[in-house]
Tab-separated table of C-alpha atoms and ligand atoms in Angstrom:
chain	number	residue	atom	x	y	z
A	1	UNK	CA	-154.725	62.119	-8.139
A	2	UNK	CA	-151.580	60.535	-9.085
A	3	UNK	CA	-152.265	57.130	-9.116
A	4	UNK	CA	-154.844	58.424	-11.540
A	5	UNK	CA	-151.647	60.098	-13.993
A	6	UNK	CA	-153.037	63.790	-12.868
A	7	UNK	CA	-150.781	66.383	-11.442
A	8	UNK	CA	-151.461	66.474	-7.508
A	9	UNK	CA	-151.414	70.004	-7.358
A	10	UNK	CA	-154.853	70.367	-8.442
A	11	UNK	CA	-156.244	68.322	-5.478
A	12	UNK	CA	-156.891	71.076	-3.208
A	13	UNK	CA	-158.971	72.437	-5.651
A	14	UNK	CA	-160.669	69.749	-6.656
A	15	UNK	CA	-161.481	68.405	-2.817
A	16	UNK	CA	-162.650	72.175	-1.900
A	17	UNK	CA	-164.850	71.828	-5.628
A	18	UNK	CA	-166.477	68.412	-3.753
A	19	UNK	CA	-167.091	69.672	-0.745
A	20	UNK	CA	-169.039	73.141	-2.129
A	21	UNK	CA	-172.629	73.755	-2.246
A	22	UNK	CA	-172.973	74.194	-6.057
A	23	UNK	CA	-171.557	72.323	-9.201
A	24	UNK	CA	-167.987	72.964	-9.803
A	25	UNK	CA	-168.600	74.772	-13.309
A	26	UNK	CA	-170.426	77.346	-11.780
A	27	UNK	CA	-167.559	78.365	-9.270
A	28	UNK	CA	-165.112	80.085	-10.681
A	29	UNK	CA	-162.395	79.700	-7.912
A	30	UNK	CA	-162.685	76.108	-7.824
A	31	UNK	CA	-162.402	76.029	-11.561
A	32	UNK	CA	-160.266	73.276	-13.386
A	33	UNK	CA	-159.296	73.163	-16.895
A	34	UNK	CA	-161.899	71.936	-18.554
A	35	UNK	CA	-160.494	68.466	-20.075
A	36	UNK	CA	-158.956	68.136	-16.476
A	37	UNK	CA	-162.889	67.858	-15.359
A	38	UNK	CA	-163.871	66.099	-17.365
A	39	UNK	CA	-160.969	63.456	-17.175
A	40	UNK	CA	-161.293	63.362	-13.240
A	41	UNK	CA	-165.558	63.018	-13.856
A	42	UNK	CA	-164.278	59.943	-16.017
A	43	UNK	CA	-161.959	58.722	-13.147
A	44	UNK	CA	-163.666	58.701	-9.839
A	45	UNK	CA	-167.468	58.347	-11.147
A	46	UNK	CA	-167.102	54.663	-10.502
A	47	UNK	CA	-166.003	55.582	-7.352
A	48	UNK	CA	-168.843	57.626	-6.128
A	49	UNK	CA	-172.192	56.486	-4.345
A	50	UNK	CA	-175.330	57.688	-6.168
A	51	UNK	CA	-178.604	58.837	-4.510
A	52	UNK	CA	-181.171	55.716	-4.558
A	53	UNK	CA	-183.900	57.471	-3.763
A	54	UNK	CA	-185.572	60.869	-2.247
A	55	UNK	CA	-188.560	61.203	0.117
A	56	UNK	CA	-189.515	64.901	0.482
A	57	UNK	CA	-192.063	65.637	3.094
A	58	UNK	CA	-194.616	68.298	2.859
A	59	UNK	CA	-192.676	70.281	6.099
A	60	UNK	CA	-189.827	70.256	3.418
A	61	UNK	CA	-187.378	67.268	5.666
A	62	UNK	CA	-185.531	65.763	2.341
A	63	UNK	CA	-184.276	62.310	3.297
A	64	UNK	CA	-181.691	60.996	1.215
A	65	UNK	CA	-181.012	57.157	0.539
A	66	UNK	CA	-177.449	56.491	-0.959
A	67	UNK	CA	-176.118	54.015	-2.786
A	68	UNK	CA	-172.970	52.970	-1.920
A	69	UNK	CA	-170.470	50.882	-4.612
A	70	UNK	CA	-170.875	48.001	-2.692
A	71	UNK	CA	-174.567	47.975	-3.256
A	72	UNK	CA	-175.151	48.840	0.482
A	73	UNK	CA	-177.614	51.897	1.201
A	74	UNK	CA	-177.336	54.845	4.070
A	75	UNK	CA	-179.605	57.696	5.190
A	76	UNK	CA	-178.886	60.885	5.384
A	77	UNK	CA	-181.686	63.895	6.103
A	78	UNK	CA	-181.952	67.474	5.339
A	79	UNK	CA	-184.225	69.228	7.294
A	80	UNK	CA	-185.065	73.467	6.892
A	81	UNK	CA	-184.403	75.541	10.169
A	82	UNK	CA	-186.894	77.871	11.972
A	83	UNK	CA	-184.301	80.691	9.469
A	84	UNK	CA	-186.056	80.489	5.693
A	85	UNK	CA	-182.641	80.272	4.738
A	86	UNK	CA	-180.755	77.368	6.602
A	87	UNK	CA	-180.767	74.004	7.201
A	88	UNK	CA	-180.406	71.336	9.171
A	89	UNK	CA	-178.079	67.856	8.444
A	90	UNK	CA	-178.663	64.316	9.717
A	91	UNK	CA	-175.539	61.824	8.962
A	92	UNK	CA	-175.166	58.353	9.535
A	93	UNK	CA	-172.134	56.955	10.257
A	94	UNK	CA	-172.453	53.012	9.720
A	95	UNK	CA	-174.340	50.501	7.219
A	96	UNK	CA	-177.193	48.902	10.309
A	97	UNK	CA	-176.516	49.352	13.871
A	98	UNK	CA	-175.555	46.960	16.301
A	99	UNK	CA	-176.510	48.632	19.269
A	100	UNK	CA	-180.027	46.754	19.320
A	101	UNK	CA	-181.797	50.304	20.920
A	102	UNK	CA	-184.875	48.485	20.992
A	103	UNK	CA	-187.433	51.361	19.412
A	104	UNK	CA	-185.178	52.059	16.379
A	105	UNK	CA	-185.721	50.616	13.653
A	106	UNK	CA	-182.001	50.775	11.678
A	107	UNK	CA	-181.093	47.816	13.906
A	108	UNK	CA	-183.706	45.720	12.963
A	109	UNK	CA	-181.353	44.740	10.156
A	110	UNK	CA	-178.459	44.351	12.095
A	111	UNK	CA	-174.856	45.902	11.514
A	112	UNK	CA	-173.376	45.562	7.956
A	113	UNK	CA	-170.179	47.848	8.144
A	114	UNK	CA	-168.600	50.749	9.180
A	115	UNK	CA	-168.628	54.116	6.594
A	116	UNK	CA	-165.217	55.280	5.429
A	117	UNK	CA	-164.737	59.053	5.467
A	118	UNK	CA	-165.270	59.186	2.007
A	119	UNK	CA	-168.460	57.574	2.320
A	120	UNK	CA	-169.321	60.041	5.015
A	121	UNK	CA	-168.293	63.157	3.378
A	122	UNK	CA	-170.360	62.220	0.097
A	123	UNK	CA	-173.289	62.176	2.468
A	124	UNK	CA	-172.331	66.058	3.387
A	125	UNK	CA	-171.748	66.625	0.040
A	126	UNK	CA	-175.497	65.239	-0.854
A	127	UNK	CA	-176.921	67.139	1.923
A	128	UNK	CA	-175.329	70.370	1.029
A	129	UNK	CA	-176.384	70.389	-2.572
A	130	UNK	CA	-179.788	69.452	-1.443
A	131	UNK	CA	-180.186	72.779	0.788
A	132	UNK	CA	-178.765	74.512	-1.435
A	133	UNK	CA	-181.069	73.414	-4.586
A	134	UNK	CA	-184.190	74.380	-2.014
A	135	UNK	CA	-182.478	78.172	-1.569
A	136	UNK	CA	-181.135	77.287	1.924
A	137	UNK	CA	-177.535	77.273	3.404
A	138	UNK	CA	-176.759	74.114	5.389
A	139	UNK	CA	-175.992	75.247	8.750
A	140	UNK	CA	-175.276	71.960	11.417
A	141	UNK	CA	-174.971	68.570	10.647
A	142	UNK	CA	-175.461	65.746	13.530
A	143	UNK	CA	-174.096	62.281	13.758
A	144	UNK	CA	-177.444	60.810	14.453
A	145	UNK	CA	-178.533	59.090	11.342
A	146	UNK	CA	-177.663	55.033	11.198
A	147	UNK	CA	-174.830	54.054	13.276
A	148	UNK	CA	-173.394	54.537	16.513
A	149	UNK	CA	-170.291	57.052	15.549
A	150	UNK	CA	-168.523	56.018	18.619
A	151	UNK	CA	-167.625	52.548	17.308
A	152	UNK	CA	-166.413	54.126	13.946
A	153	UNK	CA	-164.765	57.318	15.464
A	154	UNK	CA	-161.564	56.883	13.469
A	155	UNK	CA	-163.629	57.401	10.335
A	156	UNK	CA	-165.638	59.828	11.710
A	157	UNK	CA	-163.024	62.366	12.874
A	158	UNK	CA	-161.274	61.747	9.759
A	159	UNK	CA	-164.422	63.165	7.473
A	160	UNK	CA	-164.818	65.927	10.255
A	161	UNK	CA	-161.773	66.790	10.118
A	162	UNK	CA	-162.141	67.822	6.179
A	163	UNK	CA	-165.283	68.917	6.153
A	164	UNK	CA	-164.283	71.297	8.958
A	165	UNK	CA	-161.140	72.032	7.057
A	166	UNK	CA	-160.828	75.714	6.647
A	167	UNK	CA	-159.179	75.091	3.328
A	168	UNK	CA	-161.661	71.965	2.229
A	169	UNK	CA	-165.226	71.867	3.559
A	170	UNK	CA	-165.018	74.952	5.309
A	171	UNK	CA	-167.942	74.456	7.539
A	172	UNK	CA	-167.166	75.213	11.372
A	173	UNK	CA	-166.524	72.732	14.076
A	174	UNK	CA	-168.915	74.427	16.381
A	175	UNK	CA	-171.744	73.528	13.733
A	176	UNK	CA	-170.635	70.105	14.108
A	177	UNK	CA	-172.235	67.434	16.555
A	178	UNK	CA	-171.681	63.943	17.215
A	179	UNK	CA	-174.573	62.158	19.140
A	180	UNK	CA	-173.858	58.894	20.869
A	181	UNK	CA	-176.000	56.202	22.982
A	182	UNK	CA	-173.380	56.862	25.628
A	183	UNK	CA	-170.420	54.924	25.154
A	184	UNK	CA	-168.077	56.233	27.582
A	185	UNK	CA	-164.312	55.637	25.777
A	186	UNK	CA	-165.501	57.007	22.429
A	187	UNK	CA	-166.329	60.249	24.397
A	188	UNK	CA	-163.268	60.348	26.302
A	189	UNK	CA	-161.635	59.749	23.056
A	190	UNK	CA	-163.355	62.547	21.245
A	191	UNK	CA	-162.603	64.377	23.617
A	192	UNK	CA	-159.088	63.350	23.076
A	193	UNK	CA	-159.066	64.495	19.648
A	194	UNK	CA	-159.812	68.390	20.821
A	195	UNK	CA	-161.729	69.345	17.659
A	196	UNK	CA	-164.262	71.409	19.769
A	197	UNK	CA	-167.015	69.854	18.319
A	198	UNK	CA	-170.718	69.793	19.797
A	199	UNK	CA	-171.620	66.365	22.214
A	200	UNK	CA	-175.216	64.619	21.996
A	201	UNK	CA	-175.943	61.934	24.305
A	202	UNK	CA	-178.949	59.849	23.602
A	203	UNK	CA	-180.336	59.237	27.590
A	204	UNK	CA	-184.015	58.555	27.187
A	205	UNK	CA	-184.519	57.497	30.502
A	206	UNK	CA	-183.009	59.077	33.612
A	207	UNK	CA	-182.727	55.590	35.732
A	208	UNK	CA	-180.978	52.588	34.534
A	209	UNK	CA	-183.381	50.115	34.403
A	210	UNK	CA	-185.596	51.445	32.193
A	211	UNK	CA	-182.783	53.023	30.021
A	212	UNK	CA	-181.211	49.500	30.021
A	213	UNK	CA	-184.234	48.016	28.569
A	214	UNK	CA	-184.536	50.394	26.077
A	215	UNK	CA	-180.945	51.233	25.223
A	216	UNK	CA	-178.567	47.472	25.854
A	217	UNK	CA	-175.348	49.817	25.818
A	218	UNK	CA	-177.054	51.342	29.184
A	219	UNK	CA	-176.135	48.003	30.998
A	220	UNK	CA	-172.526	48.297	30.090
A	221	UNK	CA	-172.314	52.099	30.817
A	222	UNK	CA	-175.084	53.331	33.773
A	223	UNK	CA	-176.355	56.861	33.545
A	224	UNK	CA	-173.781	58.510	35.965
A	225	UNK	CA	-170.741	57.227	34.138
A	226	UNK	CA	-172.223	58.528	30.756
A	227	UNK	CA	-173.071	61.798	32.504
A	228	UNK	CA	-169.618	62.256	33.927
A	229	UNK	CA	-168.117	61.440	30.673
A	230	UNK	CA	-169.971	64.490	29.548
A	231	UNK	CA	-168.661	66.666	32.423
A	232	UNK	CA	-165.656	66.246	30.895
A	233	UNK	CA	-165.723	66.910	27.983
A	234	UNK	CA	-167.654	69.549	28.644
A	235	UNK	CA	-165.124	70.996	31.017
A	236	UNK	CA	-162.211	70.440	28.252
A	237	UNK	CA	-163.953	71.524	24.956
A	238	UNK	CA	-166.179	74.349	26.528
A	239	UNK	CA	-169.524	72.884	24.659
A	240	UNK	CA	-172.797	72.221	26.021
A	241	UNK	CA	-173.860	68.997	26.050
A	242	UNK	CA	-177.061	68.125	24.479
A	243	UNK	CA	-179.284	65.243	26.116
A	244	UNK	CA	-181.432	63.713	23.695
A	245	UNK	CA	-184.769	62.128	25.235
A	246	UNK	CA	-187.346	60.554	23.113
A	247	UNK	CA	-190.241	60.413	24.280
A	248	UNK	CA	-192.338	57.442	24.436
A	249	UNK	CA	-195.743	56.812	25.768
A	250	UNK	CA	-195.906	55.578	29.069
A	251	UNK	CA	-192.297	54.187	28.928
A	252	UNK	CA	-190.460	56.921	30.074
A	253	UNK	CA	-192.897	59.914	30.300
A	254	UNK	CA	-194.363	60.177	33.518
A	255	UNK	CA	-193.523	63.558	35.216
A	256	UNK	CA	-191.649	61.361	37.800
A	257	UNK	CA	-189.017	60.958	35.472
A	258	UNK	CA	-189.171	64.374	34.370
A	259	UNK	CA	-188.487	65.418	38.037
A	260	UNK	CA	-185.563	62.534	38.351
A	261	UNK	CA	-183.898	63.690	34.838
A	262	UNK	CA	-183.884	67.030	36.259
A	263	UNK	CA	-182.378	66.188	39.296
A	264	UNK	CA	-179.887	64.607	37.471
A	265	UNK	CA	-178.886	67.471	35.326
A	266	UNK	CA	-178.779	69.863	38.440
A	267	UNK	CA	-175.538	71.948	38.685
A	268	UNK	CA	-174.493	70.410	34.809
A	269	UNK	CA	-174.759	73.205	31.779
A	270	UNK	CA	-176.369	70.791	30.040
A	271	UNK	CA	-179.730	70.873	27.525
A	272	UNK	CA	-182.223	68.889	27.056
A	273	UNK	CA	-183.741	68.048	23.559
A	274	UNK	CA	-187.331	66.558	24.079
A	275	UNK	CA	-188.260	64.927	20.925
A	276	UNK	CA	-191.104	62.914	19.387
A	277	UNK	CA	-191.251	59.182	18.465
A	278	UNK	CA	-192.078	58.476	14.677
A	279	UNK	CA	-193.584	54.367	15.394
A	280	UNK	CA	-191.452	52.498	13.388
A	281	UNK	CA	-193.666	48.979	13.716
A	282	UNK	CA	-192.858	46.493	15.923
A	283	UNK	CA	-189.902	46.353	17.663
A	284	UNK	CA	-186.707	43.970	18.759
A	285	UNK	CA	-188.545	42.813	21.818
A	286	UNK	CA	-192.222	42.703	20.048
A	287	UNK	CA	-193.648	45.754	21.571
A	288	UNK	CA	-195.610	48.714	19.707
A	289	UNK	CA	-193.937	52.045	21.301
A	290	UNK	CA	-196.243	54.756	20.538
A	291	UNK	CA	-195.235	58.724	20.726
A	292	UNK	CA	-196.387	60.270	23.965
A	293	UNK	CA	-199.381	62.335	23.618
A	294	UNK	CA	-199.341	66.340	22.995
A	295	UNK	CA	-200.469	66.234	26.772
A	296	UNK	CA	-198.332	64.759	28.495
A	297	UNK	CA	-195.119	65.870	25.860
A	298	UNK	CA	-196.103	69.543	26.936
A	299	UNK	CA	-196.364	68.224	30.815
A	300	UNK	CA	-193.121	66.731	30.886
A	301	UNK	CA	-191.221	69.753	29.290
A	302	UNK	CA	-193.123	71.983	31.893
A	303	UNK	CA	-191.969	69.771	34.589
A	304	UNK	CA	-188.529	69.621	33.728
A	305	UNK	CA	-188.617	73.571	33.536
A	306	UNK	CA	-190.490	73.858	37.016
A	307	UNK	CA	-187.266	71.650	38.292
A	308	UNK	CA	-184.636	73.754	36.874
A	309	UNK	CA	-183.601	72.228	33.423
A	310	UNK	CA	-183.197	73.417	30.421
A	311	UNK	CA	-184.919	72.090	27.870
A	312	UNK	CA	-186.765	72.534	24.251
A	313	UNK	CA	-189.067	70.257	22.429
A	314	UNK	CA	-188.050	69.661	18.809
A	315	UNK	CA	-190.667	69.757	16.138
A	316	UNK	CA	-191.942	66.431	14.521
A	317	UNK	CA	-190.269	66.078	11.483
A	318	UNK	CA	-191.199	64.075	7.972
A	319	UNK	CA	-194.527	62.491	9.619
A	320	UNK	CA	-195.396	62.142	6.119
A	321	UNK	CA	-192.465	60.073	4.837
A	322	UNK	CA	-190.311	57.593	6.780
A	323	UNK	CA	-188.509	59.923	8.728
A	324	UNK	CA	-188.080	57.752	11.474
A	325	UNK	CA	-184.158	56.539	11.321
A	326	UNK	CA	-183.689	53.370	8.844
A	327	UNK	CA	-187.159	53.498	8.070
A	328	UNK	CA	-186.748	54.532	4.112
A	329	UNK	CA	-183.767	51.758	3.952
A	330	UNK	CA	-185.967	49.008	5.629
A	331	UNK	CA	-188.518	49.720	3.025
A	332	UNK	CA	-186.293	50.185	-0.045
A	333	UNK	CA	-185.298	46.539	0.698
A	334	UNK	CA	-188.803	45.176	0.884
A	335	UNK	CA	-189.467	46.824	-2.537
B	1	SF4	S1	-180.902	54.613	17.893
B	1	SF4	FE1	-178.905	54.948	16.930
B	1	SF4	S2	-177.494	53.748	18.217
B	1	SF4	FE2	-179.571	52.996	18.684
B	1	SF4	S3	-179.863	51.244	17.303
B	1	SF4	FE3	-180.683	53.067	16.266
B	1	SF4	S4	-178.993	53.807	14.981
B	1	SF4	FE4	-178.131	52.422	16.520
């Protein structure tokens, strides 16, 4: 604000005007004078990313491609709740991935750069207009969009950090979650950073080899470190953790592995999050991963229930657009 020749008094207003649901004019208690608005409009609209382009899905998933000032684009996803009146949030938290997860298709492109908080925020900001425009209230927003969050935690607990601000964003830590591949320091250091925020750990396999061949950060950090890593910070911030497990057709379905991932979750408070594979193409390694049939999905849930877990399977969403993660970016750039 004052590098821009306005009085920095007005900033708390004008960040907790950003970070709201609705346009600024129609807010009273975030309301500037008017030439004040429309000077700062003038001054930072250069500095804002703009929204590229919008895929809406005929479940009502909204996915978001921004346009960032460097040209670069990012995904970001709005999805309705089970509640008519909430929503769901997907973020991403870097420009391509290098963690080379071989069925995803943001790393096909590689890794570009890490988002600044700004950068991040705007994506909240996006998503948060965009449930409210569709009558809902967004509820949670995950660090699971493009990007491993873990490699760009500093930016990442920096945008948390205001859009959990009482005083800025307002929106509660517990309705926050950052989801990683399993990189052990970036959970010990989130856990660190006490903000009592929810964990997500992508496992999709519960032995290492075939989690290694899926996942390359599984050589580096085996299923029992990540897992332990989780205990903590479990134990420390009081969350459950969430164990993401996508299921693909006879890769890591069979009801063995449903047995061994419960096993593995015995005497852990810890939930598992069955969910199904949108086919992006074909992948790093040249194979065609297909989505596990409704069979066998329902099968493996039933088995991990018989064995003592606790687990849900999360509805398809956006079959009808490309909901599958860097999927609307990949084809933006062929267009
Ligand atoms: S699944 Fe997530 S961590 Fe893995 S390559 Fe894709 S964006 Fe990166």
């Amino acid at each position: 604000m004052q590098s821009h020749g306005f009085n920095a008094a007005h900033a708390p207003r004008v960040i907790r005007g950003l970070l709201a649901a609705v346009e600024l004019k129609s807010r009273t208690d975030f309301l500037l004078p008017e030439k004040l608005d429309e000077q700062l409009k003038a001054a930072f609209a250069a500095e804002a990313g703009s929204l590229a382009q919008k895929q809406v899905s005929a479940d009502g998933t909204a996915k978001l491609l921004l346009r960032l000032r460097d040209g670069r684009t990012v995904e970001s996803v709005v999805m309705p709740d089970y509640r008519e009146d909430r929503a769901a949030g997907c973020i991403s938290s870097q420009v391509g991935c290098a963690m080379g997860c071989d069925f995803c298709a943001t790393t096909q492109t590689g890794f570009e750069r890490n988002l600044s908080s700004g950068e991040i925020i705007e994506q909240f900001r996006h998503l948060r207009r965009e449930a409210h425009a569709t009558g809902r209230v967004l509820r949670t927003i995950v660090f699971m969009g493009m990007g491993e969050p873990m490699l760009n935690l500093k930016n990442v607990l920096a945008a948390i950090e205001r859009i959990a601000d009482p005083k800025l964003g307002a929106f509660g830590w517990r309705q926050i979650t950052v989801s990683t591949v399993g990189i052990v320091p970036g959970i010990e250091e989130l856990r660190e950073a006490n903000l009592g925020v929810h964990l997500a750990i992508s496992l999709h396999a519960p032995d290492d080899a075939t989690r290694a061949d899926l996942l390359p950060m599984g050589r580096r950090f085996d299923v029992n470190e990540v897992l332990e890593a989780a205990d903590r910070y479990q134990a420390d911030s009081g969350r459950i953790t969430t164990i993401q497990y996508c299921l693909l057709d006879g890769v890591n379905d069979a009801l063995a592995q449903a047995r061994d991932l419960a096993r593995l979750l015995t005497g852990r408070r810890m939930h598992v999050n069955l969910l199904r594979y949108n086919p992006t193409g074909l992948s790093l390694k040249g194979r065609s991963y297909l989505p596990s049939s409704l069979e066998q999905t329902e099968a493996f849930l039933a088995e991990l229930r018989a064995h003592g877990a606790i687990a849900h399977l999360r509805r398809a969403r956006g079959p009808d657009i490309d909901a599958a993660c860097g999927q609307l970016r990949r084809r933006a750039a062929l267009i």
